[in-house]
Short mmCIF file of C-alpha atoms in Angstrom, two decimals:
data_model
loop_
_atom_site.label_atom_id
_atom_site.label_comp_id
_atom_site.label_asym_id
_atom_site.label_seq_id
_atom_site.Cartn_x
_atom_site.Cartn_y
_atom_site.Cartn_z
CA VAL G 116 -0.48 -11.22 -13.84
CA LEU G 117 -0.37 -9.87 -16.78
CA ARG G 118 3.33 -10.66 -17.16
CA GLY G 119 2.45 -13.49 -15.85
CA MET G 120 -0.05 -14.71 -18.22
CA ASN G 121 1.22 -12.66 -21.55
CA GLU G 122 4.98 -14.92 -20.77
CA VAL G 123 3.28 -18.43 -21.45
CA ALA G 124 0.79 -17.59 -24.56
CA ASN G 125 4.17 -16.25 -25.75
CA GLU G 126 6.01 -18.88 -25.22
CA GLU G 127 2.77 -21.79 -26.02
CA LYS G 128 1.74 -18.92 -29.29
CA TYR G 129 -1.11 -18.33 -28.10
CA THR G 130 -3.28 -14.63 -28.55
CA LEU G 131 -4.31 -12.99 -25.39
CA LEU G 132 -7.79 -11.05 -25.66
CA LEU G 133 -8.55 -8.37 -22.83
CA SER G 134 -12.46 -8.03 -21.88
CA SER G 135 -14.67 -6.27 -19.05
CA GLY G 136 -17.85 -4.50 -18.38
CA ASN G 137 -19.85 -2.21 -15.94
CA THR G 138 -21.98 -4.60 -15.38
CA GLU G 139 -22.60 -8.51 -14.88
CA GLU G 140 -25.60 -8.75 -17.59
CA GLU G 141 -22.92 -6.64 -20.18
CA ARG G 142 -20.06 -8.57 -19.27
CA LEU G 143 -22.20 -12.07 -19.91
CA ASP G 144 -22.82 -11.00 -23.60
CA ARG G 145 -19.57 -10.01 -24.52
CA ILE G 146 -18.96 -13.71 -22.98
CA LYS G 147 -21.49 -16.06 -24.86
CA THR G 148 -20.85 -13.59 -27.64
CA MET G 149 -17.33 -14.74 -27.32
CA VAL G 150 -17.26 -17.98 -26.63
CA PHE G 151 -20.80 -18.58 -29.45
CA GLY G 152 -18.56 -16.93 -31.93
CA LYS G 153 -15.90 -18.90 -31.45
CA GLN G 154 -13.73 -16.95 -30.83
CA VAL G 155 -11.72 -17.66 -27.38
CA ASP G 156 -10.94 -21.81 -26.89
CA GLY G 157 -10.35 -20.53 -22.88
CA LEU G 158 -11.57 -18.07 -19.92
CA ILE G 159 -9.21 -16.17 -17.53
CA PHE G 160 -11.20 -15.03 -15.12
CA LEU G 161 -9.37 -11.86 -12.70
CA TYR G 162 -12.02 -11.65 -9.72
CA SER G 163 -13.54 -14.73 -7.97
CA LYS G 164 -17.60 -13.40 -7.32
CA ILE G 165 -20.28 -14.89 -5.19
CA ASN G 166 -23.07 -16.60 -7.18
CA ASP G 167 -21.58 -15.16 -10.62
CA LYS G 168 -23.61 -15.91 -13.73
CA ILE G 169 -21.01 -16.23 -15.88
CA ILE G 170 -19.45 -18.51 -13.80
CA HIS G 171 -23.14 -20.95 -13.79
CA PHE G 172 -23.02 -20.68 -16.90
CA LEU G 173 -20.04 -21.34 -18.48
CA LYS G 174 -20.21 -24.74 -16.43
CA GLU G 175 -23.34 -25.30 -18.19
CA ILE G 176 -22.18 -25.64 -21.41
CA ASN G 177 -18.98 -26.76 -19.89
CA PHE G 178 -16.02 -24.30 -21.69
CA PRO G 179 -12.88 -23.97 -20.64
CA PHE G 180 -11.93 -22.07 -18.27
CA VAL G 181 -10.41 -20.44 -14.57
CA VAL G 182 -10.89 -17.90 -12.03
CA ILE G 183 -7.89 -15.69 -10.15
CA GLY G 184 -9.26 -15.87 -6.66
CA THR G 185 -11.48 -18.50 -5.03
CA PRO G 186 -15.22 -19.35 -6.40
CA SER G 187 -18.15 -19.35 -3.26
CA ILE G 188 -18.04 -23.41 -5.35
CA LYS G 189 -15.23 -25.47 -6.00
CA ALA G 190 -15.92 -27.43 -8.97
CA VAL G 191 -14.08 -25.23 -10.42
CA ASN G 192 -10.17 -24.41 -11.88
CA SER G 193 -8.53 -21.78 -9.61
CA VAL G 194 -5.39 -19.84 -8.98
CA ASP G 195 -5.36 -18.56 -5.54
CA ASN G 196 -3.56 -16.71 -2.65
CA ASP G 197 -4.14 -17.86 0.98
CA ASN G 198 -6.09 -14.95 1.77
CA GLU G 199 -7.05 -15.70 4.75
CA ASP G 200 -3.96 -16.40 6.20
CA MET G 201 -2.04 -13.61 4.70
CA SER G 202 -4.59 -11.34 6.16
CA TYR G 203 -4.06 -13.20 9.66
CA GLU G 204 -0.68 -12.99 9.99
CA VAL G 205 -0.52 -8.27 8.28
CA THR G 206 -2.85 -8.26 11.39
CA SER G 207 -0.58 -10.23 14.08
CA GLN G 208 2.77 -8.79 12.29
CA ILE G 209 0.44 -5.23 13.47
CA ILE G 210 -0.73 -6.24 17.03
CA LYS G 211 3.16 -7.52 17.83
CA GLN G 212 4.05 -3.74 16.36
CA GLY G 213 0.96 -2.96 19.41
CA GLY G 214 -1.54 -2.76 17.90
CA LYS G 215 -4.92 -2.93 19.58
CA LYS G 216 -7.61 -1.22 17.40
CA ILE G 217 -7.15 -1.55 13.95
CA ALA G 218 -9.08 -1.03 11.57
CA PHE G 219 -10.01 -3.47 8.98
CA VAL G 220 -10.80 -1.23 5.06
CA GLY G 221 -11.79 -4.59 2.59
CA GLY G 222 -14.42 -2.87 -0.75
CA GLU G 223 -17.24 -4.87 -2.50
CA LYS G 224 -18.26 -7.77 0.03
CA SER G 225 -19.34 -9.65 -3.13
CA LEU G 226 -16.24 -10.47 -3.38
CA ASN G 227 -14.63 -13.69 -2.02
CA PHE G 228 -11.00 -12.32 -1.58
CA ILE G 229 -12.48 -9.49 0.36
CA GLU G 230 -14.68 -12.11 3.15
CA LEU G 231 -11.45 -14.22 3.62
CA ARG G 232 -9.37 -11.15 4.30
CA TYR G 233 -11.56 -10.01 6.24
CA GLU G 234 -11.78 -13.05 7.84
CA GLY G 235 -7.77 -13.72 8.08
CA TYR G 236 -8.40 -9.82 10.09
CA ARG G 237 -10.94 -11.12 12.98
CA LYS G 238 -9.96 -14.48 13.79
CA ALA G 239 -5.75 -12.80 14.20
CA LEU G 240 -7.27 -10.23 16.72
CA GLU G 241 -9.49 -12.96 18.68
CA GLU G 242 -6.67 -15.42 18.63
CA HIS G 243 -4.53 -12.29 20.28
CA GLY G 244 -7.34 -11.67 22.63
CA ILE G 245 -9.04 -8.41 20.91
CA GLU G 246 -12.16 -7.76 20.42
CA VAL G 247 -13.28 -7.62 16.53
CA ASP G 248 -15.22 -4.36 16.61
CA GLN G 249 -17.64 -3.34 13.64
CA SER G 250 -16.98 0.06 13.39
CA LEU G 251 -13.54 -0.12 12.98
CA VAL G 252 -15.00 -2.48 10.17
CA PHE G 253 -15.08 -0.37 6.67
CA ASN G 254 -17.00 -1.67 3.22
CA GLU G 255 -19.14 -1.68 0.40
CA PHE G 256 -17.33 0.93 -1.53
CA GLN G 257 -14.30 1.10 -4.57
CA PHE G 258 -11.39 0.31 -5.54
CA LEU G 259 -9.99 3.57 -6.01
CA SER G 260 -7.08 5.63 -4.95
CA ASN G 261 -9.29 8.59 -4.35
CA VAL G 262 -11.57 6.61 -2.07
CA GLY G 263 -9.14 5.46 0.12
CA TYR G 264 -8.30 9.22 0.37
CA GLN G 265 -12.18 9.91 1.33
CA LEU G 266 -12.10 6.99 3.41
CA VAL G 267 -9.35 8.80 5.77
CA GLU G 268 -11.86 11.54 6.98
CA LYS G 269 -13.81 8.24 8.63
CA LEU G 270 -9.99 6.78 10.06
CA LEU G 271 -9.32 10.67 11.04
CA GLU G 272 -12.61 10.59 13.46
CA LEU G 273 -11.54 6.83 15.25
CA PRO G 274 -9.71 7.69 18.58
CA GLU G 275 -6.45 5.78 19.41
CA LEU G 276 -6.72 4.19 16.10
CA ASP G 277 -2.89 2.58 15.74
CA GLY G 278 -3.03 0.58 12.65
CA VAL G 279 -5.47 0.15 9.89
CA VAL G 280 -5.29 -3.66 7.07
CA ILE G 281 -6.34 -2.47 3.92
CA ALA G 282 -7.52 -5.25 1.47
CA ASP G 283 -6.56 -3.31 -2.21
CA GLN G 284 -3.28 -1.82 -3.38
CA LEU G 285 -5.13 1.45 -5.26
CA VAL G 286 -6.95 2.50 -1.56
CA ALA G 287 -4.32 1.71 0.72
CA ARG G 288 -2.35 4.14 -1.91
CA GLY G 289 -5.58 6.63 -1.03
CA ILE G 290 -5.04 6.15 2.61
CA ARG G 291 -1.94 6.39 2.81
CA SER G 292 -1.71 10.30 1.27
CA GLY G 293 -4.21 10.63 2.40
CA TRP G 294 -3.15 10.82 6.08
CA GLU G 295 0.00 12.04 5.91
CA THR G 296 -1.50 15.50 3.26
CA ALA G 297 -3.78 15.26 7.31
CA GLY G 298 -0.43 15.65 9.29
CA LYS G 299 -0.63 12.43 11.85
CA GLU G 300 1.65 10.57 12.21
CA PRO G 301 2.59 7.26 11.44
CA ILE G 302 0.38 4.44 12.20
CA PRO G 303 1.51 0.56 10.75
CA MET G 304 -0.56 -0.14 7.77
CA ALA G 305 -1.10 -3.31 5.93
CA THR G 306 -1.35 -3.66 2.26
CA PHE G 307 -1.70 -6.67 -0.53
CA LYS G 308 1.18 -6.15 -3.48
CA ALA G 309 -0.09 -6.67 -6.44
CA TYR G 310 2.17 -4.22 -9.04
CA GLU G 311 4.73 -2.26 -8.51
CA SER G 312 3.38 1.22 -8.13
CA TYR G 313 5.38 2.77 -5.59
CA LYS G 314 8.56 4.58 -6.37
CA SER G 315 10.17 3.09 -2.92
CA ARG G 316 8.89 0.41 -0.32
CA GLU G 317 9.04 2.91 2.10
CA LYS G 318 6.28 3.99 0.66
CA TYR G 319 4.56 0.80 2.78
CA GLU G 320 4.99 0.42 6.73
CA LEU G 321 4.28 -3.50 5.35
CA PHE G 322 2.29 -5.07 2.63
CA MET G 323 1.72 -8.79 0.94
CA ASP G 324 4.01 -9.41 -1.98
CA ILE G 325 1.32 -11.46 -3.58
CA ASN G 326 3.61 -12.65 -6.28
CA ALA G 327 1.01 -11.74 -8.81
CA GLN G 328 3.03 -12.66 -11.73
CA LYS G 329 3.01 -16.59 -11.09
CA LEU G 330 -0.33 -16.33 -10.21
CA GLY G 331 -1.27 -14.82 -14.19
CA ASN G 332 1.44 -17.40 -15.50
CA SER G 333 -0.26 -20.10 -13.25
CA ALA G 334 -3.64 -19.39 -14.51
CA LEU G 335 -2.83 -19.58 -18.32
CA SER G 336 -0.51 -22.46 -18.15
CA MET G 337 -3.78 -24.37 -15.92
CA LEU G 338 -6.50 -23.23 -18.73
CA LEU G 339 -3.86 -24.98 -21.66
CA ASP G 340 -4.06 -28.23 -19.65
CA ILE G 341 -7.27 -27.61 -19.13
CA ILE G 342 -7.73 -27.36 -22.93
CA THR G 343 -5.77 -30.21 -24.19
CA PHE G 344 -6.86 -31.93 -21.33
CA LYS G 345 -10.76 -31.25 -22.24
CA HIS G 346 -9.72 -33.07 -26.38
CA ALA G 347 -8.56 -35.72 -25.26
CA GLU G 348 -9.96 -39.11 -25.24
CA ASN G 349 -11.12 -41.04 -22.32
CA ASN G 350 -10.94 -37.80 -20.11
CA THR G 351 -13.12 -37.76 -17.05
CA GLN G 352 -13.62 -34.17 -15.70
CA ARG G 353 -11.40 -32.88 -12.73
CA TYR G 354 -10.66 -29.75 -11.10
CA ILE G 355 -7.31 -28.27 -10.35
CA GLN G 356 -6.92 -25.28 -6.76
CA GLU G 357 -3.80 -24.27 -6.72
CA ILE G 358 -2.29 -21.91 -3.92
CA VAL G 359 0.11 -19.17 -4.75
CA GLU G 360 2.65 -18.41 -1.62
CA ALA G 361 2.30 -15.27 -0.60
CA GLU G 362 6.19 -13.07 0.93
CA LEU G 363 4.64 -10.89 3.82
CA VAL G 364 7.51 -7.54 3.29
CA LEU G 365 8.60 -5.18 6.27
#
């Protein structure tokens, strides 16, 4: 994503400033410092949360921003994949390979993409006549490789498990590593690829390439258009929701 943003920034002679924080309050304080200190012309968020205080603040002061993700409120400029459709597609692919007892490994449910990817998983199961079993759904953990590795212990307790849909790439890496360490027979595991983290594609059973560089490219291009549009005379408020195509890789 950052590579795509940097491409556009270089072309348009802009500089990128990265900011983060451990809590929402800390992030909000830093955003206020940047905005009121006129350190930035606009903001891009690399996540989308339900009821995000920062988004509400920026809307109140009418400051230019773009969200990479699907916001819970519609009147926001955003760029994203179709997370529900992607998850539906990879889950359906596992079912085509014979999967009937498929786990879903999500993450923080306050993040919109986790809910959307779960919804795609659920729809695929139901449309193929498979009942959704909540004992196969895992949520509320951080997106870390070691978390995925630790989750393998719980996955191994599930009898007849024959597939896993994993919402985050880092968690998927940990699960794959833990599964191999346990010496278990491979089962179809699907994830969503945001960046290169493996030396070979064979490490994945299957994945959706979310076209992360295009997401970053489109987000910054959109933000620069918004900044230009804001300073134009007689402008009317408008919102853009752009969907970037993903690709299923088998």
